[in-house]
Amino acid sequence: MAELARLHLTDPELERFGHELSQILTHFATLSGVDTEGVPPFAHASLEAELADDQPWPGLTREDIAGMAGSRFAADGGLFVLQGVFGDTDR
Amino acid sequence: MTRRAAESLADLPLEAAAMSLDRGETTAVELVEAVLTRIDRHDPRYRAFLTVDRGGARAQAREADERRVAGRSTPLTGLPVALKDNLLTRGLRTTCASRMLDSFVPAYDATVVSALREAGAVIVGKTNLDEFAMGGSTEGSAFFPTRNPWDPGRVPGGSSGGSAAAVVFGGCSFALGSDTGGSVRQPASFCGVVGMKPTYGRVSRWGLVAMASSLDQVGPLTRTVRDNAVVLGALSGHDPRDSTSAREGVPDFLEGIEDGLEGMTVGVVPGLLEAQGVAPGVAEVFAAAQGACRRSGARISEVELPHLEQGVAVYYVICPSEVSSNMARFDGLRYGTQVPGPDLWETYRRTRGAGFGPEVKRRILLGSFGLSAGYYDAYYKKASQVRTLIAAGFRRALSRCDVLLLPVTPTPAFRQGELADDPLRLYLADVFTVGVSLAGLPAVSLPAGSVDGLPQGVQLVGRRFAEATVYRAARALEKATAASLADRLRERQGDLG
């Protein structure tokens, strides 16, 4: 699960979380006893499929992004600097 | 004005402070100085604030005074506000109480923050919370815990603990928090202030760092019920930037607020407190509140909430699932903390391993599990179906009453460290608040009495978009119980010293 969530966990953390999550999940097994035959998954009534007006509004400037990204952003090219997604350590 | 009298401006309810400003009895500059003095005196002990913007606040106060002179003031102009640090503030550090964002300075304001600026409120600073709003005590902050001003050995509640504490000791005239499963209502109860979670969709979530997108709502924390209604009015309304914000019109929440409980029906669930193991003192406060409703002219109606008990399990499947999705954006690549590794995947792992605290990790793990192939049907989908049943249960109950009277928490504020190693017990304490969040309904927590000298609140829940009805009932109960913050402070003869 830690791998799926891209979370590095130390050994003590793995042990502690394993124990805590087992306890929590055991408690939640009570849900399986509830009869949900024919019951739809929840949706807020207020969520109508509305489209926004096609009006542009100001977004972030390159300066804004540079302010938040620091050296990760090459402002002159307007590109983020990343490590390669594909490579020798392909997962 | 004597120094003491000047500083006591910080304790005024928002409406009284606004009236004082309108009458020229004081200025926004004097008011903000009173609040900053309170912060200097009390915050080193209670630690409600993560960031205090003295220069910015003073400049905004001067502008507010000019605005008032020019006749362009609103009910919030010149009033100092503290903002939970998961609300983006342009140019002002926003950390979500996490190492992941400990140096992050946003380039834009949340919609609610823009609304407050436009109204002329004075932003004093950012308050402490459980990291990324996950928790019920503010002990989950990556930086330090906030202390309950009524007993510093106890928690102020969470996750909006800093905001609640700041309202108590006069670090602001009002505060904003956020409520996903009780994070405005529970600290309001523990700290003796009024906290409202509006109907889902009532207030824009744009610029509120997302935790659980189908549950999160911004809510005010105030000294009085009327103050709360004033603030909510300024925050509410459709926002084209938040597709989950409703197009529902916004009424004047003060209209009818003094009409009282005569003619109203208040629903209670028989046997609920006994079933949930509520502490005796809490049960007494609740019973007294119910009696106060009856004496004020309300009809008490017995209703059922059949699936309320499953609310915790449903919430703690759905919330972490949505959390795990929302936390995926924190990858160290575009903003926030980065811990670089030899390749991209290691960078993700190390950044997230170092940047997130234990509760955040716990919820990401739970959420990833609940959504993963092979488990989705048994966990997330099942929880979502039970959520429909819970919402239907509330709708049925509210067809037989105008508002529901429920407890907020099973106990008063617990001691620092008491529940730190027992996440499940902390989750179970949310039984009275999470169901309301799952159903998307408006609910207010207001102080109704004391347990062992600590404030204790009760909760009033309404139908969707019926905040005005909730405020009306709350205002009547506030008068009947005489347990408001001002009442409590008067008993203690002055401020918390």
XYZ file of C-alpha atoms in Angstrom:
588
model
C 0.000 0.000 0.000
C 2.861 2.329 0.811
C 4.334 1.587 -2.606
C 1.000 2.368 -4.306
C 0.764 5.660 -2.447
C 4.407 6.533 -3.177
C 5.078 6.865 0.515
C 8.401 6.012 2.022
C 7.791 4.393 5.420
C 10.436 3.424 7.954
C 10.311 -0.068 9.501
C 8.874 1.191 12.813
C 6.232 3.126 10.831
C 5.352 0.028 8.813
C 4.862 -1.963 11.983
C 2.837 0.738 13.769
C 0.596 1.483 10.807
C 0.087 -2.193 10.052
C -1.237 -2.732 13.565
C -3.368 0.435 13.673
C -4.881 -0.105 10.232
C -5.788 -3.711 11.066
C -7.701 -2.467 14.100
C -9.446 0.225 12.089
C -10.365 -2.068 9.206
C -11.723 -4.706 11.592
C -14.054 -2.084 13.029
C -15.207 -1.066 9.574
C -16.165 -4.629 8.712
C -19.473 -3.771 10.440
C -20.503 -2.038 7.210
C -20.805 -5.379 5.447
C -23.789 -6.172 7.700
C -25.856 -3.269 6.353
C -28.407 -4.153 3.670
C -27.678 -1.953 0.682
C -29.598 -3.923 -1.953
C -30.652 -1.493 -4.675
C -29.209 1.536 -2.878
C -27.327 3.898 -5.189
C -23.954 5.345 -4.233
C -24.292 8.805 -2.730
C -24.327 11.986 -4.806
C -24.964 15.511 -3.534
C -28.245 16.807 -4.937
C -26.648 20.189 -5.537
C -24.268 18.821 -8.141
C -26.058 19.470 -11.373
C -24.152 18.999 -14.597
C -23.636 22.700 -15.108
C -21.127 24.138 -17.463
C -19.278 27.324 -16.663
C -19.659 30.326 -18.945
C -16.978 30.331 -21.607
C -15.294 33.433 -20.200
C -11.555 33.576 -19.745
C -10.276 34.770 -16.379
C -6.725 35.527 -15.302
C -4.666 32.533 -14.266
C -1.292 32.368 -12.633
C 1.570 34.241 -14.270
C 5.008 32.734 -14.775
C 6.158 34.967 -11.949
C 3.483 33.516 -9.645
C 4.571 29.997 -10.512
C 8.250 30.829 -10.129
C 7.451 32.249 -6.680
C 5.962 28.953 -5.608
C 8.291 26.590 -7.489
C 11.647 28.214 -6.954
C 14.475 26.503 -8.757
C 12.153 23.773 -10.048
C 10.799 26.185 -12.631
C 12.805 27.604 -15.521
C 10.919 30.847 -15.926
C 12.512 31.846 -19.225
C 11.347 28.684 -20.947
C 8.212 28.417 -18.851
C 8.958 24.785 -18.104
C 9.338 22.712 -14.951
C 12.622 20.856 -14.566
C 12.011 17.180 -13.718
C 13.817 13.936 -13.440
C 13.034 11.508 -16.223
C 9.835 9.519 -15.966
C 11.182 6.627 -17.988
C 14.693 5.363 -17.553
C 16.897 2.630 -16.185
C 14.807 2.469 -13.004
C 11.519 1.983 -14.848
C 8.836 0.650 -12.475
C -9.143 55.171 27.005
C -7.093 53.253 29.572
C -4.753 50.536 28.301
C -6.936 47.883 29.856
C -10.116 49.257 28.358
C -8.396 49.542 24.990
C -7.285 45.923 25.094
C -10.743 44.679 26.039
C -11.923 45.781 22.586
C -10.482 42.421 21.539
C -13.264 40.611 23.476
C -16.161 42.387 21.805
C -18.500 40.336 19.667
C -18.199 41.326 16.038
C -21.525 43.202 15.932
C -20.657 45.264 19.021
C -17.211 46.082 17.637
C -18.729 47.109 14.295
C -21.204 49.387 16.090
C -18.365 50.943 18.073
C -16.506 51.597 14.841
C -19.592 53.036 13.137
C -20.193 55.394 16.073
C -16.623 56.603 16.016
C -16.052 55.321 19.571
C -13.003 53.451 18.350
C -11.033 52.878 15.175
C -9.925 49.791 13.261
C -6.355 50.756 14.087
C -7.138 50.692 17.829
C -9.036 47.429 17.450
C -6.198 45.687 15.642
C -3.716 46.940 18.269
C -5.936 45.428 20.970
C -5.939 42.114 19.144
C -2.179 42.177 18.530
C -1.605 42.955 22.216
C -3.728 39.929 23.121
C -1.700 37.777 20.774
C 1.539 39.016 22.343
C 0.190 38.264 25.832
C -1.598 34.954 25.294
C -0.361 33.256 22.157
C 3.018 32.193 23.608
C 0.988 30.023 26.015
C -1.923 28.880 23.803
C -0.074 28.790 20.468
C -3.093 29.349 18.277
C -1.173 31.098 15.513
C 1.327 29.756 12.963
C 1.810 33.117 11.267
C 0.924 36.618 12.507
C 1.033 39.407 9.928
C 1.400 42.494 12.085
C 2.493 44.850 9.306
C -0.200 43.669 6.919
C -2.907 43.827 9.568
C -1.981 47.383 10.583
C -2.002 48.530 6.954
C -5.394 46.888 6.358
C -6.730 48.546 9.520
C -5.678 51.983 8.285
C -7.403 51.313 4.951
C -10.513 50.146 6.798
C -10.681 53.415 8.750
C -10.355 55.407 5.525
C -13.074 53.296 3.951
C -15.421 53.933 6.863
C -14.834 57.682 6.689
C -15.583 57.536 2.962
C -18.872 55.795 3.736
C -17.933 52.564 1.989
C -17.880 50.188 4.946
C -19.593 46.804 5.324
C -20.491 44.954 8.550
C -17.033 43.365 8.482
C -14.909 46.425 7.659
C -12.120 46.840 10.186
C -12.862 43.599 12.025
C -9.777 41.457 12.704
C -10.064 37.874 11.438
C -7.874 34.810 11.977
C -7.797 32.260 9.150
C -7.183 28.535 9.478
C -3.903 27.816 7.740
C -5.449 25.599 5.072
C -6.994 28.649 3.412
C -4.776 30.126 0.722
C -3.762 33.737 1.350
C -1.893 35.534 -1.391
C 1.572 36.556 -0.244
C 1.057 35.120 3.246
C 2.611 31.773 4.158
C 0.110 28.892 4.122
C 1.365 25.656 5.624
C -1.649 23.438 6.379
C 0.440 22.767 9.541
C 2.564 20.418 7.445
C 6.283 20.160 6.719
C 5.161 19.599 3.135
C 4.222 23.288 2.895
C 6.241 24.884 5.675
C 7.672 27.598 3.405
C 4.860 27.766 0.888
C 3.595 31.222 -0.057
C 0.488 31.109 -2.278
C 0.121 33.315 -5.322
C -3.636 33.639 -4.937
C -6.388 34.017 -2.345
C -9.108 31.537 -1.586
C -12.523 32.846 -2.651
C -13.586 33.255 0.998
C -10.389 35.216 1.665
C -11.085 37.517 -1.309
C -14.601 37.989 0.026
C -13.267 39.024 3.431
C -10.729 41.396 1.878
C -13.407 42.992 -0.284
C -15.565 43.433 2.801
C -12.660 45.199 4.489
C -11.932 42.648 7.200
C -8.420 42.803 8.631
C -6.459 39.562 8.263
C -4.400 39.153 11.412
C -2.812 35.787 10.750
C -3.066 32.066 10.087
C -4.071 29.627 12.750
C -2.883 26.179 13.730
C -4.656 22.990 12.731
C -4.167 19.251 12.652
C -1.958 18.632 9.624
C -4.001 19.009 6.417
C -7.100 19.239 8.622
C -6.893 15.580 9.584
C -7.566 15.159 13.248
C -9.680 16.168 16.216
C -7.266 17.815 18.625
C -4.744 20.029 16.753
C -2.055 17.753 18.252
C -1.548 16.543 14.681
C 0.066 19.824 13.644
C 3.590 19.153 12.401
C 4.801 22.191 14.343
C 3.280 22.292 17.822
C -0.061 21.664 19.532
C -2.496 24.445 20.412
C -3.731 24.584 24.006
C -7.281 25.042 25.221
C -7.493 28.520 26.800
C -9.881 27.205 29.488
C -7.325 24.574 30.578
C -3.953 24.609 28.815
C -3.410 20.951 29.751
C -6.289 20.094 27.429
C -6.783 20.208 23.700
C -8.818 22.938 21.992
C -10.250 20.294 19.663
C -9.548 20.018 15.974
C -8.859 20.323 13.319
C -9.715 24.059 13.578
C -8.275 24.274 17.121
C -6.145 27.363 16.508
C -9.094 29.342 15.152
C -11.318 28.377 18.082
C -8.654 29.265 20.655
C -7.944 32.619 18.982
C -11.619 33.601 19.223
C -11.593 32.770 22.948
C -8.538 34.812 23.961
C -9.178 37.775 21.693
C -6.573 37.053 19.034
C -9.266 38.080 16.534
C -12.891 39.224 16.471
C -13.852 36.149 14.479
C -12.155 33.273 12.706
C -12.601 30.918 9.795
C -12.155 27.203 10.070
C -13.022 24.249 7.862
C -15.271 21.315 8.703
C -15.100 17.949 6.962
C -16.274 15.617 9.739
C -16.656 18.034 12.652
C -13.563 20.213 12.515
C -15.417 23.488 13.185
C -18.166 22.127 15.427
C -16.029 20.029 17.793
C -13.448 22.743 18.629
C -16.331 25.189 18.997
C -17.783 22.865 21.632
C -14.449 22.326 23.415
C -13.699 26.080 23.439
C -17.134 27.523 24.163
C -17.641 29.412 20.903
C -20.174 29.208 18.087
C -19.138 27.186 15.035
C -21.178 26.537 11.893
C -20.685 24.000 9.141
C -22.832 25.245 6.262
C -24.736 23.081 3.766
C -22.334 21.406 1.348
C -22.091 23.799 -1.584
C -23.146 26.914 0.372
C -19.622 28.333 0.547
C -16.949 28.095 -2.146
C -14.107 25.648 -1.597
C -11.829 27.411 -4.084
C -8.561 28.012 -2.279
C -9.426 25.746 0.654
C -6.721 23.096 0.451
C -8.789 20.051 -0.422
C -9.014 17.232 2.060
C -12.202 15.302 1.221
C -13.890 17.013 -1.691
C -17.410 15.703 -1.086
C -17.336 16.773 2.575
C -15.190 19.904 3.080
C -16.824 23.229 3.925
C -15.460 26.511 5.258
C -17.240 27.683 8.423
C -17.094 30.670 10.796
C -16.106 30.497 14.471
C -17.510 33.406 16.441
C -18.431 34.651 19.901
C -22.171 34.788 19.271
C -24.784 33.234 17.016
C -25.567 36.592 15.403
C -21.881 37.153 14.625
C -21.799 33.775 12.922
C -24.771 34.672 10.736
C -23.104 37.957 9.708
C -19.896 36.200 8.668
C -21.628 33.353 6.826
C -23.592 35.903 4.840
C -20.354 37.439 3.586
C -18.907 34.066 2.588
C -21.866 32.395 0.913
C -22.803 32.165 -2.701
C -22.110 30.427 -5.973
C -18.517 30.591 -7.207
C -17.871 29.749 -10.859
C -14.416 28.556 -9.783
C -15.952 25.835 -7.590
C -18.180 23.552 -9.586
C -19.503 22.048 -6.355
C -20.773 25.385 -5.077
C -24.534 25.630 -5.304
C -26.467 28.196 -7.311
C -28.855 28.535 -4.376
C -29.702 32.148 -3.508
C -28.276 33.503 -0.273
C -30.895 34.854 2.143
C -30.155 37.398 4.858
C -29.217 35.004 7.649
C -30.084 37.651 10.271
C -33.679 37.914 9.093
C -35.924 36.153 11.548
C -33.009 35.235 13.799
C -34.718 36.736 16.862
C -38.087 35.054 16.154
C -37.502 32.455 18.868
C -38.387 28.797 19.172
C -42.167 29.279 19.446
C -43.847 27.373 16.688
C -40.708 25.374 15.883
C -40.345 21.625 16.249
C -37.038 20.335 17.602
C -36.241 16.678 16.913
C -34.354 14.498 19.385
C -33.317 10.860 19.083
C -34.382 8.892 22.177
C -31.694 6.717 23.693
C -28.962 8.183 21.493
C -26.700 9.445 24.273
C -26.915 6.219 26.276
C -26.190 4.148 23.176
C -23.066 6.159 22.405
C -21.626 6.139 25.925
C -21.772 9.887 26.398
C -20.187 11.205 29.623
C -22.764 11.987 32.358
C -21.923 15.705 32.445
C -22.427 15.948 28.701
C -25.781 14.178 28.986
C -26.832 16.714 31.643
C -25.912 19.678 29.442
C -27.813 18.085 26.573
C -30.883 17.419 28.710
C -30.796 20.997 29.989
C -30.607 22.296 26.421
C -33.579 20.146 25.449
C -35.480 21.538 28.439
C -34.537 25.065 27.439
C -35.929 24.448 23.952
C -39.201 23.225 25.425
C -39.490 26.157 27.840
C -38.796 28.530 24.949
C -41.888 27.278 23.190
C -40.560 24.569 20.899
C -42.376 21.303 20.403
C -40.044 18.372 21.041
C -40.502 15.532 18.580
C -38.916 12.089 18.889
C -37.232 10.969 15.677
C -34.960 8.149 14.539
C -31.585 8.214 12.866
C -31.206 4.500 12.163
C -27.790 4.458 10.552
C -26.062 7.148 12.617
C -23.828 4.567 14.261
C -22.388 3.415 10.948
C -21.448 7.012 10.221
C -17.953 6.669 11.658
C -17.111 3.619 9.549
C -18.616 5.214 6.437
C -16.780 8.469 7.042
C -13.447 6.793 7.710
C -13.675 4.861 4.448
C -14.891 7.720 2.250
C -12.805 10.504 3.755
C -9.413 8.749 3.504
C -10.276 7.617 -0.022
C -10.847 11.193 -1.108
C -7.832 12.295 0.948
C -5.548 9.799 -0.796
C -6.603 11.275 -4.109
C -6.231 14.895 -2.972
C -2.831 14.326 -1.373
C -1.427 12.967 -4.642
C -0.683 16.516 -5.797
C 2.007 16.849 -3.134
C 4.859 15.319 -5.050
C 7.543 17.946 -4.574
C 7.687 18.787 -8.262
C 5.908 22.112 -8.582
C 5.701 23.679 -5.094
C 6.246 22.863 -1.442
C 8.952 20.731 0.093
C 11.094 18.476 -2.061
C 13.419 15.734 -0.878
C 15.251 14.713 -4.048
C 16.149 11.121 -4.809
C 18.228 9.464 -7.524
C 15.167 9.169 -9.771
C 11.612 10.526 -10.012
C 9.984 7.687 -8.059
C 12.440 8.000 -5.183
C 11.846 11.762 -5.162
C 8.108 11.103 -4.760
C 8.696 8.580 -1.992
C 11.189 10.597 -0.017
C 9.310 13.890 -0.396
C 6.048 12.343 0.765
C 7.728 10.251 3.442
C 9.377 13.300 4.951
C 6.694 15.876 4.222
C 3.650 14.090 5.657
C 3.003 13.314 9.317
C 1.605 10.027 10.696
C -2.136 10.810 10.517
C -1.857 11.978 6.915
C 0.061 8.819 6.032
C -2.466 6.693 7.905
C -5.351 8.161 5.904
C -3.517 7.926 2.582
C -2.859 4.243 3.274
C -6.464 3.580 4.354
C -7.753 5.462 1.337
C -5.516 3.795 -1.206
C -6.601 0.459 0.233
C -10.313 1.271 0.101
C -10.084 2.349 -3.515
C -7.767 -0.344 -4.802
C -8.833 -3.069 -7.204
C -10.403 -5.985 -5.369
C -11.398 -3.886 -2.378
C -13.314 -1.012 -3.999
C -16.712 -2.785 -3.911
C -16.374 -3.981 -0.327
C -15.111 -0.665 1.012
C -15.643 2.542 -0.955
C -18.732 1.543 -2.897
C -20.346 -0.073 0.144
C -19.597 2.998 2.250
C -21.074 5.241 -0.423
C -24.279 3.204 -0.447
C -24.577 3.347 3.339
C -23.954 7.098 3.019
C -27.116 7.308 0.871
C -29.010 5.538 3.671
C -27.596 7.916 6.291
C -28.593 10.962 4.228
C -32.074 9.503 3.694
C -32.374 8.926 7.438
C -31.606 12.576 8.159
C -34.080 13.696 5.470
C -36.829 11.577 7.006
C -36.069 12.846 10.502
C -36.037 16.460 9.285
C -39.401 15.990 7.587
C -40.800 15.660 11.100
C -39.019 18.605 12.712
C -37.457 21.940 11.797
C -34.109 21.255 13.423
C -32.473 18.277 15.105
C -30.863 18.674 18.519
C -27.827 16.418 18.842
C -24.739 16.325 21.016
C -21.478 17.464 19.460
C -18.982 15.292 21.329
C -19.295 12.430 23.829
C -16.924 14.148 26.278
C -15.605 17.621 27.031
C -12.082 18.579 25.931
C -9.706 15.706 26.673
C -6.152 16.061 27.975
C -3.195 16.674 25.660
C -1.712 13.304 24.719
C -4.689 11.317 26.028
C -5.827 10.022 22.626
C -2.572 10.482 20.705
C -1.838 6.754 20.507
C -5.384 5.606 19.900
C -6.484 6.749 16.443
C -9.550 4.482 16.427
C -10.852 5.978 19.695
C -10.345 9.463 18.291
C -12.325 8.483 15.185
C -15.183 7.033 17.269
C -15.527 10.341 19.124
C -16.777 11.859 15.856
C -20.014 9.868 15.912
C -22.273 12.924 16.325
C -20.638 15.121 13.713
C -19.699 12.906 10.754
C -23.240 11.832 9.846
C -24.226 15.457 9.286
C -21.204 15.968 7.028
C -21.992 12.831 5.038
C -25.519 14.115 4.461
C -24.229 17.574 3.489
C -26.517 19.345 5.985
C -25.955 22.638 7.839
C -25.190 22.373 11.549
C -24.131 24.747 14.288
C -22.402 23.965 17.570
C -23.075 26.466 20.325
C -22.038 26.452 23.990
C -24.861 25.212 26.212
C -23.258 24.628 29.598
C -20.230 23.289 31.434
C -18.770 19.931 32.354
C -16.188 20.098 35.184
C -15.703 23.774 34.436
C -15.100 23.156 30.724
C -17.408 24.483 28.021
C -19.728 21.982 26.361
C -21.733 22.572 23.227
C -24.805 21.113 21.611
C -25.516 20.787 17.910
C -28.489 21.985 15.888
C -28.868 20.449 12.425
C -31.130 21.744 9.670
C -32.356 20.838 6.216
C -30.187 21.648 3.225
C -29.752 25.423 2.763
C -31.832 26.126 5.881
C -29.043 27.935 7.782
C -31.441 30.763 8.678
C -33.693 28.278 10.492
C -30.701 26.779 12.287
C -29.504 30.238 13.364
C -32.984 31.145 14.614
C -33.106 28.058 16.837
C -29.508 28.581 17.948
C -30.130 32.224 18.871
C -33.091 31.260 21.032
C -31.100 28.502 22.738
C -28.173 30.881 23.279
C -30.482 33.287 25.122
C -32.130 30.516 27.128
C -28.935 28.824 28.313
C -26.880 31.995 28.964
C -23.732 29.958 28.255
C -22.157 32.111 25.567
C -18.508 33.131 25.574
C -19.405 36.577 26.918
C -21.408 34.965 29.741
C -18.476 32.679 30.577
C -15.918 35.483 30.454
C -18.113 37.629 32.720
C -18.188 34.783 35.237
C -14.417 34.623 35.164
C -14.396 38.416 35.723
C -12.504 39.609 32.752
C -10.135 37.964 30.371
C -8.187 34.789 30.868
C -5.178 36.644 32.321
